[in-house]
Tab-separated table of C-alpha atoms in Angstrom:
chain	number	residue	atom	x	y	z
A	1	UNK	CA	27.697	11.146	-18.245
A	2	UNK	CA	25.513	14.319	-17.153
A	3	UNK	CA	23.969	13.514	-20.500
A	4	UNK	CA	23.028	9.995	-20.018
A	5	UNK	CA	21.682	10.638	-16.534
A	6	UNK	CA	19.163	12.894	-17.844
A	7	UNK	CA	18.249	10.819	-20.745
A	8	UNK	CA	17.529	7.811	-18.129
A	9	UNK	CA	15.830	10.058	-15.757
A	10	UNK	CA	13.748	12.261	-18.130
A	11	UNK	CA	13.525	16.299	-18.021
A	12	UNK	CA	9.843	15.949	-16.667
A	13	UNK	CA	11.457	13.823	-13.788
A	14	UNK	CA	14.244	16.112	-12.983
A	15	UNK	CA	11.838	19.271	-12.846
A	16	UNK	CA	9.769	17.495	-10.192
A	17	UNK	CA	12.572	16.612	-8.187
A	18	UNK	CA	13.851	19.983	-8.243
A	19	UNK	CA	10.912	21.599	-7.508
A	20	UNK	CA	10.634	19.112	-4.568
A	21	UNK	CA	14.031	20.246	-3.485
A	22	UNK	CA	13.054	24.204	-4.140
A	23	UNK	CA	10.031	23.613	-2.003
A	24	UNK	CA	12.368	22.046	1.101
A	25	UNK	CA	14.613	25.231	0.148
A	26	UNK	CA	11.697	27.806	0.490
A	27	UNK	CA	10.073	26.248	3.600
A	28	UNK	CA	12.272	27.842	6.303
A	29	UNK	CA	11.909	31.655	4.625
A	30	UNK	CA	7.990	30.884	4.987
A	31	UNK	CA	7.881	29.482	8.625
A	32	UNK	CA	7.995	25.963	7.884
A	33	UNK	CA	10.368	23.719	9.603
A	34	UNK	CA	12.249	21.273	7.221
A	35	UNK	CA	12.962	18.635	9.937
A	36	UNK	CA	9.348	18.157	10.383
A	37	UNK	CA	8.448	18.281	6.733
A	38	UNK	CA	11.225	15.628	6.126
A	39	UNK	CA	9.453	13.400	8.863
A	40	UNK	CA	6.138	13.560	7.479
A	41	UNK	CA	7.567	12.915	4.443
A	42	UNK	CA	9.233	10.075	5.496
A	43	UNK	CA	5.968	8.742	7.157
A	44	UNK	CA	4.081	9.182	4.199
A	45	UNK	CA	6.731	7.275	2.108
A	46	UNK	CA	6.597	4.278	4.652
A	47	UNK	CA	2.684	4.284	4.895
A	48	UNK	CA	2.222	3.975	1.214
A	49	UNK	CA	5.097	2.361	-0.208
A	50	UNK	CA	4.287	-0.994	0.054
A	51	UNK	CA	1.119	-0.145	-2.147
A	52	UNK	CA	3.073	1.089	-4.454
A	53	UNK	CA	5.300	-2.060	-4.539
A	54	UNK	CA	2.249	-4.223	-5.692
A	55	UNK	CA	2.372	-2.637	-9.041
A	56	UNK	CA	5.745	-4.496	-9.977
A	57	UNK	CA	4.528	-7.849	-10.468
A	58	UNK	CA	1.400	-7.197	-12.842
A	59	UNK	CA	3.587	-4.601	-14.673
A	60	UNK	CA	6.454	-7.230	-15.191
A	61	UNK	CA	3.946	-9.734	-16.325
A	62	UNK	CA	2.441	-7.566	-19.326
A	63	UNK	CA	-0.570	-7.238	-17.218
A	64	UNK	CA	-0.551	-3.329	-17.141
A	65	UNK	CA	-0.874	-1.318	-14.049
A	66	UNK	CA	-2.906	-2.587	-11.462
A	67	UNK	CA	-6.071	-0.101	-11.212
A	68	UNK	CA	-7.894	-3.372	-9.307
A	69	UNK	CA	-5.703	-2.413	-6.307
A	70	UNK	CA	-8.614	-1.629	-4.342
A	71	UNK	CA	-9.580	-5.461	-4.530
A	72	UNK	CA	-6.365	-6.290	-2.462
A	73	UNK	CA	-7.188	-3.278	-0.224
A	74	UNK	CA	-10.545	-4.897	0.564
A	75	UNK	CA	-9.215	-8.548	1.619
A	76	UNK	CA	-6.556	-6.149	3.440
A	77	UNK	CA	-9.516	-4.495	5.297
A	78	UNK	CA	-11.438	-7.678	5.915
A	79	UNK	CA	-8.268	-8.957	7.559
A	80	UNK	CA	-8.161	-6.076	9.753
A	81	UNK	CA	-11.714	-6.315	10.803
A	82	UNK	CA	-11.695	-9.788	11.482
A	83	UNK	CA	-8.690	-9.511	13.682
A	84	UNK	CA	-10.218	-6.922	15.611
A	85	UNK	CA	-13.140	-8.919	15.829
A	86	UNK	CA	-11.231	-12.201	16.718
A	87	UNK	CA	-8.933	-10.702	19.035
A	88	UNK	CA	-9.678	-12.230	22.482
A	89	UNK	CA	-10.469	-15.406	20.762
A	90	UNK	CA	-6.921	-15.475	18.807
A	91	UNK	CA	-4.904	-14.843	22.195
A	92	UNK	CA	-7.002	-17.082	23.991
A	93	UNK	CA	-6.242	-20.071	21.336
A	94	UNK	CA	-2.031	-19.206	21.321
A	95	UNK	CA	-2.295	-19.410	25.433
A	96	UNK	CA	-4.373	-22.965	24.599
A	97	UNK	CA	-1.471	-24.078	21.845
A	98	UNK	CA	1.430	-23.058	24.108
A	99	UNK	CA	0.160	-25.118	27.072
A	100	UNK	CA	-0.713	-27.919	24.673
A	101	UNK	CA	2.781	-27.912	22.791
A	102	UNK	CA	4.599	-26.747	26.340
A	103	UNK	CA	6.015	-23.704	24.847
A	104	UNK	CA	6.785	-21.832	28.211
A	105	UNK	CA	7.915	-18.591	26.851
A	106	UNK	CA	4.441	-18.142	24.891
A	107	UNK	CA	2.620	-17.150	28.424
A	108	UNK	CA	-0.024	-14.697	28.831
A	109	UNK	CA	3.009	-12.453	29.994
A	110	UNK	CA	4.483	-12.392	26.478
A	111	UNK	CA	1.280	-11.946	24.638
A	112	UNK	CA	0.440	-8.860	26.544
A	113	UNK	CA	4.078	-7.109	26.285
A	114	UNK	CA	3.945	-8.056	22.482
A	115	UNK	CA	-0.355	-7.403	22.020
A	116	UNK	CA	0.020	-4.964	19.337
A	117	UNK	CA	2.575	-6.908	17.002
A	118	UNK	CA	0.892	-10.031	17.405
A	119	UNK	CA	-2.720	-8.150	16.409
A	120	UNK	CA	-0.918	-6.588	13.419
A	121	UNK	CA	0.524	-10.140	12.630
A	122	UNK	CA	-2.950	-11.657	12.767
A	123	UNK	CA	-4.430	-9.320	10.586
A	124	UNK	CA	-2.042	-10.151	7.519
A	125	UNK	CA	-2.410	-13.645	8.574
A	126	UNK	CA	-6.257	-13.862	8.124
A	127	UNK	CA	-5.804	-11.179	5.127
A	128	UNK	CA	-3.497	-12.937	2.974
A	129	UNK	CA	-5.761	-16.428	2.588
A	130	UNK	CA	-8.527	-13.853	1.518
A	131	UNK	CA	-6.791	-12.399	-0.910
A	132	UNK	CA	-5.277	-15.324	-2.643
A	133	UNK	CA	-8.598	-16.485	-3.208
A	134	UNK	CA	-9.590	-13.072	-4.535
A	135	UNK	CA	-6.361	-12.860	-6.654
A	136	UNK	CA	-6.693	-15.910	-8.195
A	137	UNK	CA	-10.083	-15.055	-9.512
A	138	UNK	CA	-8.925	-11.642	-10.794
A	139	UNK	CA	-5.727	-13.164	-12.698
A	140	UNK	CA	-8.428	-15.604	-14.473
A	141	UNK	CA	-10.494	-12.558	-15.123
A	142	UNK	CA	-7.550	-10.689	-16.577
A	143	UNK	CA	-6.405	-13.689	-18.808
A	144	UNK	CA	-9.804	-13.703	-20.761
A	145	UNK	CA	-9.454	-10.205	-21.518
A	146	UNK	CA	-5.713	-9.966	-22.677
A	147	UNK	CA	-5.266	-6.358	-24.228
A	148	UNK	CA	-7.715	-4.942	-22.208
A	149	UNK	CA	-6.343	-5.548	-18.902
A	150	UNK	CA	-6.383	-1.993	-17.340
A	151	UNK	CA	-10.133	-1.056	-18.276
A	152	UNK	CA	-11.149	-4.610	-16.748
A	153	UNK	CA	-8.831	-3.751	-13.764
A	154	UNK	CA	-10.673	-0.432	-13.293
A	155	UNK	CA	-13.825	-2.084	-13.275
A	156	UNK	CA	-12.945	-4.690	-10.694
A	157	UNK	CA	-11.081	-2.389	-8.518
A	158	UNK	CA	-14.562	0.224	-8.936
A	159	UNK	CA	-17.089	-2.490	-8.412
A	160	UNK	CA	-15.545	-4.438	-5.654
A	161	UNK	CA	-15.469	-0.917	-3.625
A	162	UNK	CA	-19.566	-0.787	-4.550
A	163	UNK	CA	-20.207	-4.426	-3.476
A	164	UNK	CA	-18.329	-4.043	-0.337
A	165	UNK	CA	-20.481	-0.854	0.720
A	166	UNK	CA	-23.277	-3.118	0.810
A	167	UNK	CA	-21.258	-6.005	2.695
A	168	UNK	CA	-19.978	-3.657	5.380
A	169	UNK	CA	-23.586	-2.847	6.422
A	170	UNK	CA	-24.677	-6.708	6.541
A	171	UNK	CA	-21.739	-8.972	7.470
A	172	UNK	CA	-22.235	-10.211	11.007
A	173	UNK	CA	-19.718	-8.429	13.353
A	174	UNK	CA	-20.479	-7.809	16.975
A	175	UNK	CA	-17.105	-6.118	18.561
A	176	UNK	CA	-18.824	-2.768	19.952
A	177	UNK	CA	-16.020	-0.483	18.674
A	178	UNK	CA	-16.728	-1.229	15.206
A	179	UNK	CA	-20.289	-1.634	14.620
A	180	UNK	CA	-22.633	1.411	15.186
A	181	UNK	CA	-23.949	1.755	18.175
A	182	UNK	CA	-27.562	2.740	17.549
A	183	UNK	CA	-28.167	-0.187	15.192
A	184	UNK	CA	-26.362	-2.888	16.889
A	185	UNK	CA	-25.090	-3.935	13.253
A	186	UNK	CA	-23.150	-2.745	10.472
A	187	UNK	CA	-19.517	-1.263	10.444
A	188	UNK	CA	-18.323	2.216	11.149
A	189	UNK	CA	-17.127	4.454	8.242
A	190	UNK	CA	-13.965	4.552	10.580
A	191	UNK	CA	-12.640	2.348	13.026
A	192	UNK	CA	-9.421	3.143	15.329
A	193	UNK	CA	-6.887	0.650	15.813
A	194	UNK	CA	-5.776	2.220	18.898
A	195	UNK	CA	-5.402	-0.828	21.522
A	196	UNK	CA	-4.468	-3.180	18.868
A	197	UNK	CA	-2.031	-1.997	16.566
A	198	UNK	CA	-1.589	1.457	16.520
A	199	UNK	CA	1.653	2.682	15.300
A	200	UNK	CA	3.110	-0.696	15.883
A	201	UNK	CA	5.586	-0.279	13.049
A	202	UNK	CA	5.964	3.515	13.136
A	203	UNK	CA	7.421	3.257	16.633
A	204	UNK	CA	8.942	0.695	16.465
A	205	UNK	CA	13.002	1.369	16.725
A	206	UNK	CA	11.826	4.732	15.750
A	207	UNK	CA	14.659	7.266	15.872
A	208	UNK	CA	14.582	10.869	17.486
A	209	UNK	CA	17.194	13.226	15.774
A	210	UNK	CA	15.215	16.059	17.466
A	211	UNK	CA	11.781	16.927	19.045
A	212	UNK	CA	10.812	17.406	15.329
A	213	UNK	CA	12.650	15.001	13.062
A	214	UNK	CA	11.676	11.240	13.772
A	215	UNK	CA	12.754	8.383	11.458
A	216	UNK	CA	10.053	5.816	11.114
A	217	UNK	CA	12.491	3.011	11.323
A	218	UNK	CA	10.025	-0.043	11.816
A	219	UNK	CA	8.115	0.950	8.918
A	220	UNK	CA	10.993	1.661	6.925
A	221	UNK	CA	12.567	-1.434	7.604
A	222	UNK	CA	9.331	-3.490	6.976
A	223	UNK	CA	9.285	-1.922	3.419
A	224	UNK	CA	12.710	-2.633	2.785
A	225	UNK	CA	11.885	-6.200	3.808
A	226	UNK	CA	8.761	-6.488	1.451
A	227	UNK	CA	10.599	-5.043	-1.627
A	228	UNK	CA	13.962	-7.332	-0.976
A	229	UNK	CA	11.176	-10.490	-1.169
A	230	UNK	CA	9.834	-8.756	-4.464
A	231	UNK	CA	13.307	-8.354	-5.614
A	232	UNK	CA	14.382	-11.852	-4.729
A	233	UNK	CA	11.017	-13.426	-6.350
A	234	UNK	CA	11.371	-11.519	-9.675
A	235	UNK	CA	14.835	-13.309	-10.217
A	236	UNK	CA	13.997	-16.468	-9.033
A	237	UNK	CA	12.803	-19.118	-11.781
A	238	UNK	CA	9.233	-18.177	-11.256
A	239	UNK	CA	9.832	-14.131	-11.402
A	240	UNK	CA	11.999	-14.516	-14.587
A	241	UNK	CA	9.158	-16.876	-16.129
A	242	UNK	CA	6.744	-13.919	-15.354
A	243	UNK	CA	9.225	-11.120	-17.021
A	244	UNK	CA	9.376	-13.638	-19.879
A	245	UNK	CA	5.476	-13.415	-20.395
A	246	UNK	CA	5.473	-9.895	-19.850
A	247	UNK	CA	8.414	-9.219	-22.427
A	248	UNK	CA	7.288	-11.833	-25.245
A	249	UNK	CA	4.496	-14.118	-24.627
A	250	UNK	CA	4.914	-15.896	-27.486
A	251	UNK	CA	8.377	-16.722	-26.930
A	252	UNK	CA	7.574	-17.464	-23.471
A	253	UNK	CA	4.845	-20.118	-24.871
A	254	UNK	CA	7.533	-21.600	-27.389
A	255	UNK	CA	9.945	-22.011	-24.466
A	256	UNK	CA	7.437	-24.071	-22.388
A	257	UNK	CA	6.364	-21.388	-20.150
A	258	UNK	CA	2.417	-21.636	-19.016
A	259	UNK	CA	1.784	-17.892	-20.036
A	260	UNK	CA	-1.711	-17.744	-18.293
A	261	UNK	CA	-0.484	-19.435	-15.062
A	262	UNK	CA	2.502	-16.793	-14.601
A	263	UNK	CA	-0.012	-13.885	-15.088
A	264	UNK	CA	-2.405	-15.450	-12.470
A	265	UNK	CA	0.597	-15.772	-10.105
A	266	UNK	CA	1.558	-12.177	-10.721
A	267	UNK	CA	-1.875	-10.940	-10.406
A	268	UNK	CA	-2.110	-12.651	-6.880
A	269	UNK	CA	1.155	-11.423	-5.785
A	270	UNK	CA	0.146	-7.948	-6.567
A	271	UNK	CA	-3.118	-8.378	-4.875
A	272	UNK	CA	-1.772	-9.877	-1.691
A	273	UNK	CA	0.907	-6.635	-1.596
A	274	UNK	CA	-1.884	-4.260	-1.827
A	275	UNK	CA	-3.497	-6.276	1.002
A	276	UNK	CA	-0.519	-5.953	3.095
A	277	UNK	CA	-0.038	-2.160	2.201
A	278	UNK	CA	-3.075	-1.238	3.812
A	279	UNK	CA	-2.778	-2.763	7.032
A	280	UNK	CA	0.656	-0.835	6.832
A	281	UNK	CA	-1.328	2.240	6.358
A	282	UNK	CA	-3.725	1.816	9.072
A	283	UNK	CA	-1.348	1.140	12.108
A	284	UNK	CA	0.419	4.837	10.863
A	285	UNK	CA	-2.782	6.324	10.219
A	286	UNK	CA	-4.564	5.107	13.344
A	287	UNK	CA	-7.985	4.264	11.395
A	288	UNK	CA	-9.570	1.799	9.197
A	289	UNK	CA	-11.506	3.254	6.410
A	290	UNK	CA	-14.048	1.600	5.160
A	291	UNK	CA	-17.151	2.114	2.582
A	292	UNK	CA	-15.482	4.622	-0.140
A	293	UNK	CA	-12.039	4.772	1.467
A	294	UNK	CA	-10.158	1.878	-0.991
A	295	UNK	CA	-11.929	3.812	-4.250
A	296	UNK	CA	-9.153	6.640	-3.945
A	297	UNK	CA	-6.502	4.585	-3.159
A	298	UNK	CA	-5.044	3.080	-6.687
A	299	UNK	CA	-4.683	6.409	-8.815
A	300	UNK	CA	-1.688	7.355	-6.076
A	301	UNK	CA	-0.180	4.261	-6.250
A	302	UNK	CA	-0.121	4.024	-10.224
A	303	UNK	CA	0.890	7.731	-10.114
A	304	UNK	CA	3.847	7.097	-7.691
A	305	UNK	CA	5.255	4.529	-9.458
A	306	UNK	CA	5.204	6.328	-12.906
A	307	UNK	CA	6.485	9.281	-11.647
A	308	UNK	CA	9.466	7.024	-10.312
A	309	UNK	CA	10.286	6.022	-14.063
A	310	UNK	CA	7.768	2.963	-14.331
A	311	UNK	CA	5.964	2.440	-17.569
A	312	UNK	CA	3.076	0.180	-18.329
A	313	UNK	CA	5.307	-2.829	-19.176
A	314	UNK	CA	8.446	-2.143	-16.864
A	315	UNK	CA	8.917	-1.506	-13.645
A	316	UNK	CA	11.440	-1.932	-10.668
A	317	UNK	CA	12.508	-1.564	-6.891
A	318	UNK	CA	13.980	2.015	-7.617
A	319	UNK	CA	10.901	3.286	-9.491
A	320	UNK	CA	8.992	2.369	-6.578
A	321	UNK	CA	11.193	4.313	-4.267
A	322	UNK	CA	12.097	7.168	-6.409
A	323	UNK	CA	8.193	7.872	-7.406
A	324	UNK	CA	6.755	7.329	-3.690
A	325	UNK	CA	9.305	9.556	-2.164
A	326	UNK	CA	8.659	12.352	-4.982
A	327	UNK	CA	4.699	12.114	-4.813
A	328	UNK	CA	4.692	12.024	-0.864
A	329	UNK	CA	7.221	14.505	-0.852
A	330	UNK	CA	5.344	17.112	-2.902
A	331	UNK	CA	1.975	16.323	-1.423
A	332	UNK	CA	3.534	17.240	1.967
A	333	UNK	CA	5.375	19.993	1.245
A	334	UNK	CA	3.402	21.882	-1.284
A	335	UNK	CA	0.383	22.809	1.007
A	336	UNK	CA	2.565	23.383	4.179
A	337	UNK	CA	4.631	26.223	1.969
A	338	UNK	CA	1.844	27.556	0.292
A	339	UNK	CA	-0.397	28.043	3.356
A	340	UNK	CA	2.651	29.568	5.425
A	341	UNK	CA	3.075	31.835	2.611
A	342	UNK	CA	-0.536	32.934	1.898
A	343	UNK	CA	-1.422	32.966	5.683
A	344	UNK	CA	-4.573	31.037	5.566
A	345	UNK	CA	-5.173	27.382	5.458
A	346	UNK	CA	-6.158	26.066	2.219
A	347	UNK	CA	-4.367	22.712	2.527
A	348	UNK	CA	-6.886	20.552	1.899
A	349	UNK	CA	-7.518	22.381	-1.730
A	350	UNK	CA	-4.004	22.559	-2.319
A	351	UNK	CA	-3.909	19.161	-1.570
A	352	UNK	CA	-6.376	18.085	-3.871
A	353	UNK	CA	-5.011	20.161	-6.825
A	354	UNK	CA	-1.310	18.992	-6.536
A	355	UNK	CA	-2.294	15.169	-6.086
A	356	UNK	CA	-4.464	15.403	-8.989
A	357	UNK	CA	-2.266	17.348	-10.785
A	358	UNK	CA	0.644	14.765	-10.270
A	359	UNK	CA	-1.935	11.969	-10.915
A	360	UNK	CA	-2.781	13.555	-14.398
A	361	UNK	CA	0.796	14.099	-15.312
A	362	UNK	CA	1.366	10.610	-14.945
A	363	UNK	CA	-1.399	8.795	-16.434
A	364	UNK	CA	-0.890	11.298	-19.803
A	365	UNK	CA	2.795	11.244	-20.084
A	366	UNK	CA	4.263	8.418	-22.761
A	367	UNK	CA	4.651	5.162	-20.559
A	368	UNK	CA	5.504	2.365	-23.000
A	369	UNK	CA	8.967	1.537	-22.907
A	370	UNK	CA	11.134	-0.918	-24.068
A	371	UNK	CA	12.442	-4.236	-22.209
């Protein structure tokens, strides 16, 4: 039984898990609180979980790892910034509609009480149509380059970030909290979400075990709901067809499945999850990061799902959970423990070394697996 577990998990993953456990064990001896570290790890898991979840549909469809994730992230950033830009108009429209249709409970008092949650939902609602269109074109492109999907996806991700660096300066935003003050146009590099949806999930239903350990229940529930939606979808008729296309496209085609259509659906779903994931990330982080911010988001997500045991042609919810916890746990614990041991602040250097090391390991290991 133990041998089967080792065979399924693989020694590299077991060693990484033992290394993380060792860091937690060593923490008290160098003055690092275990409860604080665990709290930080859970927060980072909740922040990044949905973006890692976005890898599953494309992997299952045989489109490979979604290095084009920045495209979905950019759509999420568009939804977030437009939600802030139109915030007052959105709430005025809701009040008008509630009066028109005589919805008495949907009044100004209710909207003020749930302002952050409604703003958060509006960011997602605005982002989804944008990302669906972008995902459709992205899927059509990948259908034309079968066999080179990951290379083209990488180009799409990097080029879309570069294009948006120009667009963020030219788009006609007017909200004074977002535009450069001295120029009156062009968006700032970072935009605070305070007053809109700061910690709307992180603080919702949060459980304080003690003053150092807080469980971000709302964020974890949101991830669980998104994971359940993906799990149900992948077991639906369409999801089964997507998996069949990824497993054996010729057999799927012979069975009457429209291979290109299924691949496009998987790319659209993956891109939509990326957009939702970045909005979840922003509400916890506290800022919208524009310009080169999305550039660095794809590799950690890819590395996380590979560390969790996924391959370029097979991935599941468990791979997302295990991989995200391992990646974010080591990224949280290593700088803290080493800084406390050395009595110096090298957190950023250590963070870069550890994160890039895990990404390098994940991308160079054998990631092809049978279905």
